[in-house]
Amino acid sequence: MKFGRFPPLEATGAVLAHTHRLPDAVLRKGTVLTSDHIALLCRHGVSEIVCARLEVGDIPENEAARRIGILLEGNGLKAGRAATGRVNLRATAYGLIDIEPIVIDRLNRLHPGMTVATVPERHVLRPRDIAATIKIIPFAVPDAALRQAEILLQGRLPLQLHPFRMLRVGLIITTMPGTPQTFYSLVETATRHRIESLGGCLLPPVQVPHEETEIARAVELLTDEAVDVLLVAGASAVVDREDVAPAAVVLAGGEVVHFGMPVDPGNLLCLCRIGSMPVVIMPGCARKRDLNGVDHILRRIFAGLETGPEHIMAMGVGGLVGTTSSIPDLDEMTPEDYHPMQISSAVTPRIAVVILAAGLSRRMGGRHKLLQPGPDGRAMITHVVDQALQSRASEVVVVLGDHAEEIRSALATRDLTIMVAADYAQGLSASLRAGIAAIEETADAVLVCLGDMPFVSHRVMDRLMAAFDPIHAPIVAPVWEGQRGNPVLWGARFYRDLSRLSGDRGAASLLDRWQHRLFRLSMEDGACLIDIDTPDDLVSWTVSAAI
């Protein structure tokens, strides 16, 4: 690949390195230059452009990313379409990711422009969560490097998602003289939370004195009930392999597999087994919901992964989990639990803006409202689009329908993507589907804006984006004086629901359905409630903006 400055007449077939804005068109970074592009550049007197010329043996960035994605997908992971040299591997189920770091490291060392980034080991993924992203950094990489990747990955799956199974779990809680009643309720509540968050079923707990024979009898009782996993929460923590609770498991016909683990909190966990059934004697920290060693063990068990001493002793890297990370359980949260500062991802999410501008303007008296001039003479749609372009959005998509060509012309020279919803007459949902299709493989969230809301500033958009958190605030909506407004931000896990909407209500029904996952962000004014629907609205906008 040759990179540099070239006269346009020598650049046919080359890849444009930087976005080039002309008076009547925009040529984007990554465009493969055709004879029409060259003619356009020459017509405007462009003497040279920065681009990359691919040579024999070079594989374009999207094709290279696609090929690596195919090599890595499988076992619960699906590769998306390639765009800007990137392919995301997304989970197809709710489960635990298993990673071979050595293989990923070797893959990343094959060529500096060929990269794979994954989530941390022992990470829990939900459907559509990104497990890894493949990014080709230059515009092309040598075919030889890709062939090396194919050899390295032949017969290997260094990334595998293991879906959680529905398991029946028994719980024994032991008591000692002076044990407060709150101990029992705390343990049951936290354990039920853990098990149900993994899709399991917790049987009614059995409470017994903290004595070897009593615990052994309870173990035998629950073993007869054919539980898949047995948990023991002792009133006194285990301090030795021959302590009361482990000895009780041995008395009931089991064995001690491993005591202690390099995870904190959770050091004093004891893993036992009766036949093929795991028995986990939990450390004292298990009475809280905070992430600890018990969660690491349960996740492996629920995912069907072998769990033995070698697996436990390999948990030290990343084992210092602290006491502030909680197990996410969105269905049990209320809006008050969501806080925009609780960012759960170490990577800044890519948030796209989709502007819906396909409507028929039936109430505007025969005029198309989005083309009507504002106080500065520019069309209304340009005000909305320009605010989006000033925001921190990773990309801006405008969905058109009625008067598509006129609106497209009004937006010429702007760096954005235009989609046309062929079925726009079916209502707002058709525009939403088109918008989601444009960004679903490249964005972690989408801010859905309406083309007739010119009062919404880029500052409002940025505040909504800053409030987004994929776990604690997966939906964010602006609120003014108790009334919910627009635009609304949606995390990627809701793309499928948004794409299945019908009619002209937009996503209002989804907001009602998922209101317990909604973070309501208070606004400083009522701009989020004001849209321009009628000639009177248009006059009010023009006058108020001019004052």
XYZ file of C-alpha atoms in Angstrom:
547
model
C 0.000 0.000 0.000
C 1.311 3.426 -0.949
C 0.149 6.372 1.130
C 0.669 10.004 0.246
C -0.425 12.982 -1.832
C -1.470 12.309 -5.416
C -2.918 14.387 -8.272
C -6.582 13.404 -8.724
C -5.905 11.986 -12.198
C -3.518 9.455 -10.618
C -5.886 8.452 -7.816
C -8.586 6.374 -9.523
C -9.186 3.301 -7.354
C -7.315 4.786 -4.389
C -8.836 5.147 -0.909
C -9.446 8.703 0.284
C -7.555 9.270 3.552
C -9.525 12.256 4.865
C -13.018 13.647 4.353
C -12.977 16.177 1.510
C -15.681 18.860 1.480
C -16.601 20.464 -1.833
C -19.176 23.217 -2.405
C -21.787 20.743 -3.650
C -20.664 17.386 -2.244
C -18.779 15.616 0.523
C -16.319 12.820 -0.204
C -15.847 10.848 2.979
C -12.761 9.285 4.424
C -12.481 5.717 3.136
C -14.215 6.405 -0.185
C -12.787 4.345 -3.043
C -12.336 6.981 -5.724
C -14.089 6.357 -9.045
C -13.817 8.249 -12.307
C -16.879 10.277 -11.275
C -15.158 11.320 -8.037
C -12.021 12.280 -9.967
C -14.059 14.376 -12.402
C -15.761 16.127 -9.479
C -12.421 16.939 -7.835
C -10.948 18.243 -11.083
C -14.026 20.354 -11.760
C -13.471 22.123 -8.439
C -9.787 22.680 -9.112
C -8.401 20.269 -6.521
C -4.738 19.762 -7.393
C -3.838 16.957 -4.991
C -5.446 14.664 -2.439
C -4.169 12.439 0.354
C -5.038 8.833 -0.284
C -3.837 5.239 -0.120
C -3.214 3.193 -3.243
C -3.604 -0.528 -2.693
C -1.093 -2.843 -4.311
C -1.177 -6.490 -5.314
C -1.585 -8.589 -2.180
C -3.287 -5.847 -0.151
C -6.663 -6.693 1.396
C -9.042 -3.728 1.981
C -9.845 -2.942 5.619
C -13.475 -4.108 5.579
C -12.674 -7.384 3.835
C -9.808 -8.050 6.246
C -12.000 -7.349 9.286
C -14.746 -9.559 7.835
C -12.365 -12.493 7.350
C -11.045 -12.312 10.906
C -14.602 -11.998 12.213
C -15.554 -15.224 10.435
C -12.550 -16.978 11.981
C -13.528 -15.893 15.504
C -17.317 -16.281 15.443
C -19.093 -19.379 16.698
C -20.022 -20.876 20.068
C -22.449 -18.130 21.004
C -20.743 -15.268 19.156
C -21.898 -13.695 15.892
C -19.825 -11.402 13.690
C -21.574 -8.269 12.417
C -21.053 -6.530 9.105
C -17.805 -4.729 8.441
C -17.754 -0.925 8.487
C -14.795 1.478 8.648
C -12.475 -1.483 9.068
C -14.329 -2.772 12.129
C -16.335 -5.902 12.884
C -17.985 -6.512 16.259
C -18.502 -9.961 17.730
C -21.769 -9.969 19.671
C -23.228 -12.458 22.105
C -26.221 -14.488 20.953
C -27.185 -15.633 24.460
C -26.861 -14.751 28.147
C -23.739 -16.394 29.461
C -20.055 -16.354 30.413
C -17.247 -15.553 27.989
C -14.261 -17.901 27.961
C -11.077 -16.412 26.473
C -7.670 -17.839 25.550
C -5.494 -14.733 26.105
C -2.367 -16.357 24.662
C -4.058 -16.935 21.306
C -5.476 -13.395 21.187
C -2.032 -12.001 22.048
C -0.432 -14.027 19.244
C -3.102 -12.833 16.820
C -2.417 -9.195 17.721
C 1.307 -9.705 17.121
C 0.892 -10.899 13.523
C 0.597 -7.364 12.099
C 0.427 -3.968 13.875
C -2.562 -2.912 11.782
C -4.608 -6.023 12.566
C -6.108 -5.818 16.074
C -8.583 -7.699 18.256
C -9.828 -6.242 21.559
C -11.964 -8.324 23.930
C -13.928 -7.832 27.117
C -12.137 -8.971 30.311
C -11.953 -12.651 31.175
C -14.870 -14.100 33.184
C -17.152 -11.408 31.792
C -20.929 -11.928 31.727
C -22.618 -11.033 28.446
C -26.242 -10.596 27.516
C -27.638 -11.040 23.986
C -26.192 -8.417 21.590
C -23.472 -7.342 24.030
C -20.114 -6.876 22.303
C -17.615 -9.589 23.243
C -14.802 -8.394 20.997
C -14.100 -5.881 18.259
C -11.818 -6.470 15.282
C -10.289 -3.281 13.924
C -8.064 -2.956 10.873
C -6.129 0.247 11.481
C -4.735 1.088 8.002
C -6.852 1.045 4.844
C -5.468 -2.378 3.950
C -3.279 -5.161 5.339
C -1.170 -7.748 3.514
C -2.920 -10.950 2.538
C 0.051 -12.804 4.013
C -0.850 -11.512 7.492
C -4.425 -12.730 7.090
C -3.198 -16.134 5.997
C -1.077 -16.307 9.149
C -4.211 -15.530 11.165
C -6.072 -18.332 9.405
C -3.277 -20.780 10.248
C -3.181 -19.623 13.890
C -6.947 -19.952 14.350
C -7.433 -23.172 12.393
C -9.402 -25.534 14.621
C -9.377 -23.011 17.479
C -12.032 -20.848 19.078
C -10.176 -18.531 21.475
C -13.462 -16.773 22.270
C -16.434 -18.857 23.372
C -19.690 -17.873 25.038
C -21.144 -20.491 27.356
C -24.876 -19.863 27.961
C -26.133 -20.051 31.520
C -28.312 -23.079 32.278
C -31.428 -23.206 34.422
C -30.239 -25.035 37.535
C -32.030 -26.030 40.756
C -30.092 -24.746 43.752
C -30.388 -25.823 47.374
C -29.332 -23.579 50.262
C -28.391 -24.592 53.806
C -28.061 -21.776 56.344
C -26.477 -22.648 59.681
C -27.035 -20.826 62.954
C -25.234 -20.574 66.287
C -26.379 -19.219 69.656
C -26.554 -15.463 69.381
C -26.816 -15.416 65.587
C -29.158 -12.513 64.754
C -32.283 -13.297 62.741
C -31.182 -10.719 60.195
C -28.319 -13.057 59.207
C -30.813 -15.583 57.866
C -32.791 -13.022 55.855
C -29.658 -11.323 54.482
C -28.210 -14.617 53.250
C -31.457 -15.766 51.653
C -32.078 -12.425 49.922
C -28.547 -12.111 48.535
C -28.423 -15.751 47.440
C -31.807 -15.594 45.728
C -30.625 -12.489 43.902
C -27.485 -14.312 42.733
C -29.238 -17.443 41.563
C -32.119 -15.723 39.801
C -29.776 -13.275 38.069
C -28.138 -16.338 36.457
C -31.498 -17.810 35.452
C -31.586 -20.448 38.191
C -34.193 -21.524 40.729
C -33.488 -21.351 44.480
C -35.394 -23.913 46.541
C -36.698 -22.945 50.000
C -33.653 -22.664 52.308
C -33.037 -25.205 55.070
C -31.941 -23.765 58.434
C -29.936 -26.007 60.808
C -27.572 -25.593 63.782
C -23.891 -25.130 62.928
C -22.998 -28.724 63.807
C -21.370 -31.384 61.646
C -24.091 -34.022 61.937
C -26.938 -31.531 61.460
C -25.355 -30.062 58.338
C -24.631 -33.563 56.969
C -28.275 -34.550 57.456
C -29.425 -31.417 55.571
C -26.941 -32.147 52.770
C -28.356 -35.663 52.381
C -31.915 -34.278 52.394
C -31.244 -31.815 49.582
C -29.199 -34.364 47.635
C -32.279 -36.593 47.610
C -34.282 -33.677 46.143
C -32.057 -33.801 43.039
C -30.690 -30.288 43.246
C -28.026 -29.364 40.683
C -25.963 -27.191 43.031
C -25.844 -27.025 46.824
C -24.815 -23.899 48.732
C -23.922 -23.734 52.422
C -23.892 -20.414 54.298
C -22.307 -20.945 57.688
C -22.841 -18.834 60.768
C -19.090 -19.249 61.207
C -16.648 -18.912 58.297
C -14.566 -21.891 57.168
C -10.933 -21.582 58.289
C -9.642 -25.065 57.380
C -10.449 -27.960 55.031
C -11.458 -30.015 58.086
C -13.679 -27.330 59.627
C -17.315 -28.089 60.534
C -19.025 -27.466 57.178
C -16.456 -29.239 54.926
C -16.365 -32.158 57.368
C -20.165 -32.372 57.172
C -20.021 -32.688 53.385
C -17.464 -35.502 53.705
C -19.692 -37.170 56.310
C -22.556 -37.023 53.785
C -20.452 -38.876 51.201
C -18.733 -35.968 49.487
C -15.179 -34.677 49.131
C -13.364 -31.374 49.514
C -12.149 -30.215 46.090
C -10.406 -26.955 47.027
C -10.258 -24.502 49.917
C -9.368 -20.840 49.444
C -9.216 -18.709 46.327
C -7.227 -15.696 45.042
C -10.330 -13.505 44.882
C -11.047 -10.756 47.388
C -13.684 -10.630 48.803
C -14.198 -14.381 48.785
C -10.857 -15.850 49.952
C -12.455 -18.343 52.356
C -14.655 -20.147 49.822
C -14.564 -23.935 50.005
C -15.548 -26.012 46.968
C -16.736 -29.553 47.625
C -18.469 -32.212 45.550
C -20.913 -35.049 46.082
C -20.745 -37.227 42.998
C -21.120 -34.752 40.125
C -22.982 -32.155 42.225
C -20.955 -29.078 43.271
C -21.252 -28.038 46.907
C -20.106 -24.471 47.579
C -19.458 -23.489 51.191
C -19.729 -19.741 50.904
C -17.550 -17.123 52.635
C -19.119 -14.500 54.891
C -19.165 -11.872 52.130
C -21.848 -13.898 50.327
C -24.507 -12.385 52.587
C -24.106 -9.200 50.510
C -24.947 -8.656 46.860
C -21.526 -7.180 46.117
C -19.472 -9.057 43.545
C -17.150 -11.612 45.167
C -15.565 -15.029 44.713
C -18.897 -16.847 45.008
C -20.071 -15.141 41.821
C -17.001 -16.294 39.871
C -17.624 -19.895 40.935
C -21.384 -19.833 40.330
C -20.965 -18.303 36.883
C -18.668 -21.142 35.813
C -21.030 -23.743 37.236
C -24.105 -22.222 35.589
C -22.194 -21.951 32.297
C -21.391 -25.670 32.406
C -17.640 -25.085 32.684
C -15.414 -27.455 34.614
C -14.518 -25.921 37.961
C -11.566 -27.364 39.822
C -8.466 -26.258 41.736
C -6.590 -25.219 38.584
C -9.459 -22.961 37.502
C -9.834 -21.367 40.931
C -6.104 -20.734 41.330
C -6.076 -19.018 37.912
C -8.525 -16.339 39.091
C -5.913 -14.105 40.740
C -5.479 -11.694 37.824
C -8.610 -9.576 38.083
C -9.456 -11.236 41.385
C -9.329 -8.016 43.410
C -12.951 -7.096 42.832
C -13.353 -4.731 45.782
C -16.679 -4.124 47.462
C -18.351 -1.583 45.195
C -19.181 -3.667 42.120
C -22.710 -5.010 42.314
C -24.344 -7.773 40.350
C -26.492 -6.155 37.652
C -30.129 -7.157 37.790
C -32.079 -4.651 35.731
C -35.459 -6.207 36.384
C -35.177 -5.530 40.142
C -33.994 -1.930 39.809
C -36.092 1.176 40.114
C -35.344 4.484 38.359
C -33.901 5.817 41.624
C -31.202 3.109 41.463
C -29.834 4.397 38.177
C -27.091 6.987 38.430
C -25.177 8.380 35.468
C -21.886 8.335 37.358
C -22.026 4.538 37.751
C -20.272 3.866 34.460
C -19.910 0.106 34.099
C -17.748 0.022 30.977
C -14.080 0.943 30.780
C -14.592 1.882 27.133
C -16.370 5.083 26.122
C -19.546 3.934 24.348
C -20.101 4.870 20.719
C -23.422 6.726 20.588
C -25.044 7.528 17.258
C -27.692 10.166 16.621
C -30.588 9.152 14.368
C -32.776 12.046 13.221
C -36.253 11.073 12.018
C -37.195 13.366 9.136
C -39.477 11.256 6.949
C -42.916 12.557 8.005
C -45.691 13.932 5.805
C -46.235 17.292 7.612
C -50.016 16.910 7.346
C -50.726 19.765 9.795
C -48.553 22.386 8.088
C -51.121 23.504 5.518
C -49.536 21.978 2.425
C -45.961 22.995 3.241
C -43.245 20.621 4.393
C -42.280 21.897 7.823
C -38.700 20.646 7.770
C -37.959 22.797 4.717
C -39.450 25.957 6.202
C -36.930 28.712 6.978
C -36.077 29.584 10.542
C -35.070 32.962 11.968
C -31.763 32.860 10.065
C -33.335 31.776 6.776
C -32.069 28.196 6.968
C -34.403 25.208 6.732
C -35.626 23.807 10.049
C -33.987 20.418 9.457
C -30.556 22.050 9.173
C -30.899 23.495 12.685
C -31.548 20.033 14.151
C -28.812 18.350 12.107
C -26.192 20.987 12.889
C -26.816 20.619 16.625
C -26.343 16.855 16.311
C -23.104 17.349 14.381
C -21.803 19.583 17.189
C -22.550 16.917 19.798
C -20.202 14.116 20.891
C -22.083 11.610 18.681
C -19.959 9.001 16.917
C -22.097 9.370 13.781
C -25.223 11.174 12.605
C -27.894 9.480 10.486
C -30.877 11.293 8.958
C -33.860 9.199 7.857
C -35.840 10.702 4.971
C -39.132 9.867 3.280
C -41.499 12.584 2.067
C -39.687 15.317 0.069
C -36.492 13.278 0.411
C -34.592 14.927 -2.438
C -35.357 18.481 -1.293
C -34.214 17.685 2.250
C -31.141 15.862 0.960
C -30.260 18.972 -1.030
C -30.683 21.180 2.051
C -28.226 18.960 3.936
C -25.576 18.819 1.208
C -21.927 19.232 2.304
C -22.635 17.916 5.824
C -20.744 14.878 7.088
C -23.611 12.504 7.824
C -25.402 9.409 6.561
C -28.761 9.668 4.811
C -31.196 6.755 4.817
C -34.485 6.734 2.916
C -37.362 4.806 4.495
C -39.259 3.467 1.491
C -42.266 2.643 3.698
C -42.260 5.984 5.547
C -46.016 6.422 4.969
C -46.619 3.599 7.478
C -45.614 5.913 10.314
C -42.791 6.794 12.654
C -41.912 3.139 13.257
C -40.805 2.739 9.628
C -38.293 5.558 10.057
C -37.050 4.013 13.304
C -36.419 0.682 11.578
C -34.393 2.364 8.854
C -32.379 4.337 11.392
C -31.608 1.323 13.578
C -30.522 -0.681 10.520
C -27.974 2.029 9.730
C -26.248 2.015 13.133
C -26.909 -1.340 14.827
C -23.471 -2.781 14.019
C -21.412 0.322 14.807
C -23.058 2.018 17.816
C -23.460 0.954 21.446
C -26.458 3.261 21.834
C -28.632 5.553 19.737
C -30.105 8.969 20.505
C -33.367 9.189 18.547
C -34.078 12.810 17.620
C -37.061 14.317 15.822
C -36.448 16.571 12.852
C -39.089 19.057 13.987
C -37.506 19.924 17.368
C -35.065 22.776 16.593
C -34.929 23.999 20.209
C -32.974 20.913 21.350
C -29.315 21.939 21.539
C -26.155 19.880 21.253
C -25.616 20.507 24.982
C -28.857 18.665 25.754
C -27.768 15.809 23.498
C -24.385 15.624 25.222
C -26.010 15.546 28.667
C -28.203 12.626 27.622
C -25.183 10.787 26.214
C -23.166 11.416 29.377
C -25.989 9.943 31.484
C -26.057 6.685 29.508
C -24.796 3.546 31.210
C -25.394 0.131 29.580
C -26.202 -1.464 32.949
C -27.614 1.203 35.242
C -29.144 3.645 32.728
C -29.702 1.780 29.437
C -32.507 4.180 28.446
C -32.244 7.936 29.080
C -35.019 10.474 28.513
C -35.177 14.219 29.243
C -37.767 15.463 31.737
C -39.097 18.986 32.280
C -41.433 19.682 35.200
C -42.305 15.998 35.461
C -43.131 15.531 31.772
C -41.056 13.200 29.619
C -39.769 14.621 26.337
C -37.432 13.976 23.401
C -34.869 12.956 22.266
C -34.580 9.556 23.949
C -31.398 7.497 24.141
C -31.570 3.695 23.806
C -28.860 1.127 24.537
C -28.045 -1.508 21.914
C -29.960 -4.233 23.766
C -33.197 -2.487 22.724
C -32.429 -2.291 18.982
C -34.444 -5.421 18.263
C -37.497 -4.088 20.113
C -37.236 -0.740 18.317
C -37.051 -2.505 14.949
C -40.246 -4.439 15.665
C -42.445 -1.409 16.324
C -45.356 -0.627 14.037
C -47.620 2.343 13.423
C -47.035 6.009 14.218
C -46.560 5.994 18.017
C -42.822 5.635 17.786
C -41.162 4.172 20.860
C -43.661 5.477 23.439
C -45.043 1.988 24.052
C -41.538 0.670 24.705
C -40.863 3.436 27.208
C -43.997 2.397 29.077
C -42.903 -1.236 28.999
C -39.311 -0.596 30.118
C -39.927 2.347 32.455
C -38.110 0.507 35.275
C -34.954 0.677 33.123
C -35.411 4.344 32.272
C -33.201 7.089 33.716
C -35.091 10.394 33.790
C -32.712 13.311 33.310
C -34.012 16.687 34.512
C -33.627 19.536 32.021
C -32.991 23.238 32.603
C -35.813 24.303 30.266
C -38.710 22.883 28.270
C -36.959 22.539 24.885
C -37.387 18.769 25.056
C -41.187 19.199 24.921
C -41.451 21.608 21.967
C -41.967 20.377 18.417
C -43.076 22.357 15.358
C -46.273 20.869 13.910
C -48.463 23.756 12.725
C -48.050 27.149 11.006
C -48.592 28.807 14.402
C -45.786 26.713 15.902
C -43.539 27.799 13.058
C -44.279 31.466 13.690
C -43.639 31.007 17.427
C -40.269 29.393 16.737
C -39.214 32.113 14.326
C -40.248 34.890 16.702
C -38.854 33.344 19.895
C -35.534 32.458 18.290
C -35.172 35.970 16.926
C -35.745 37.647 20.296
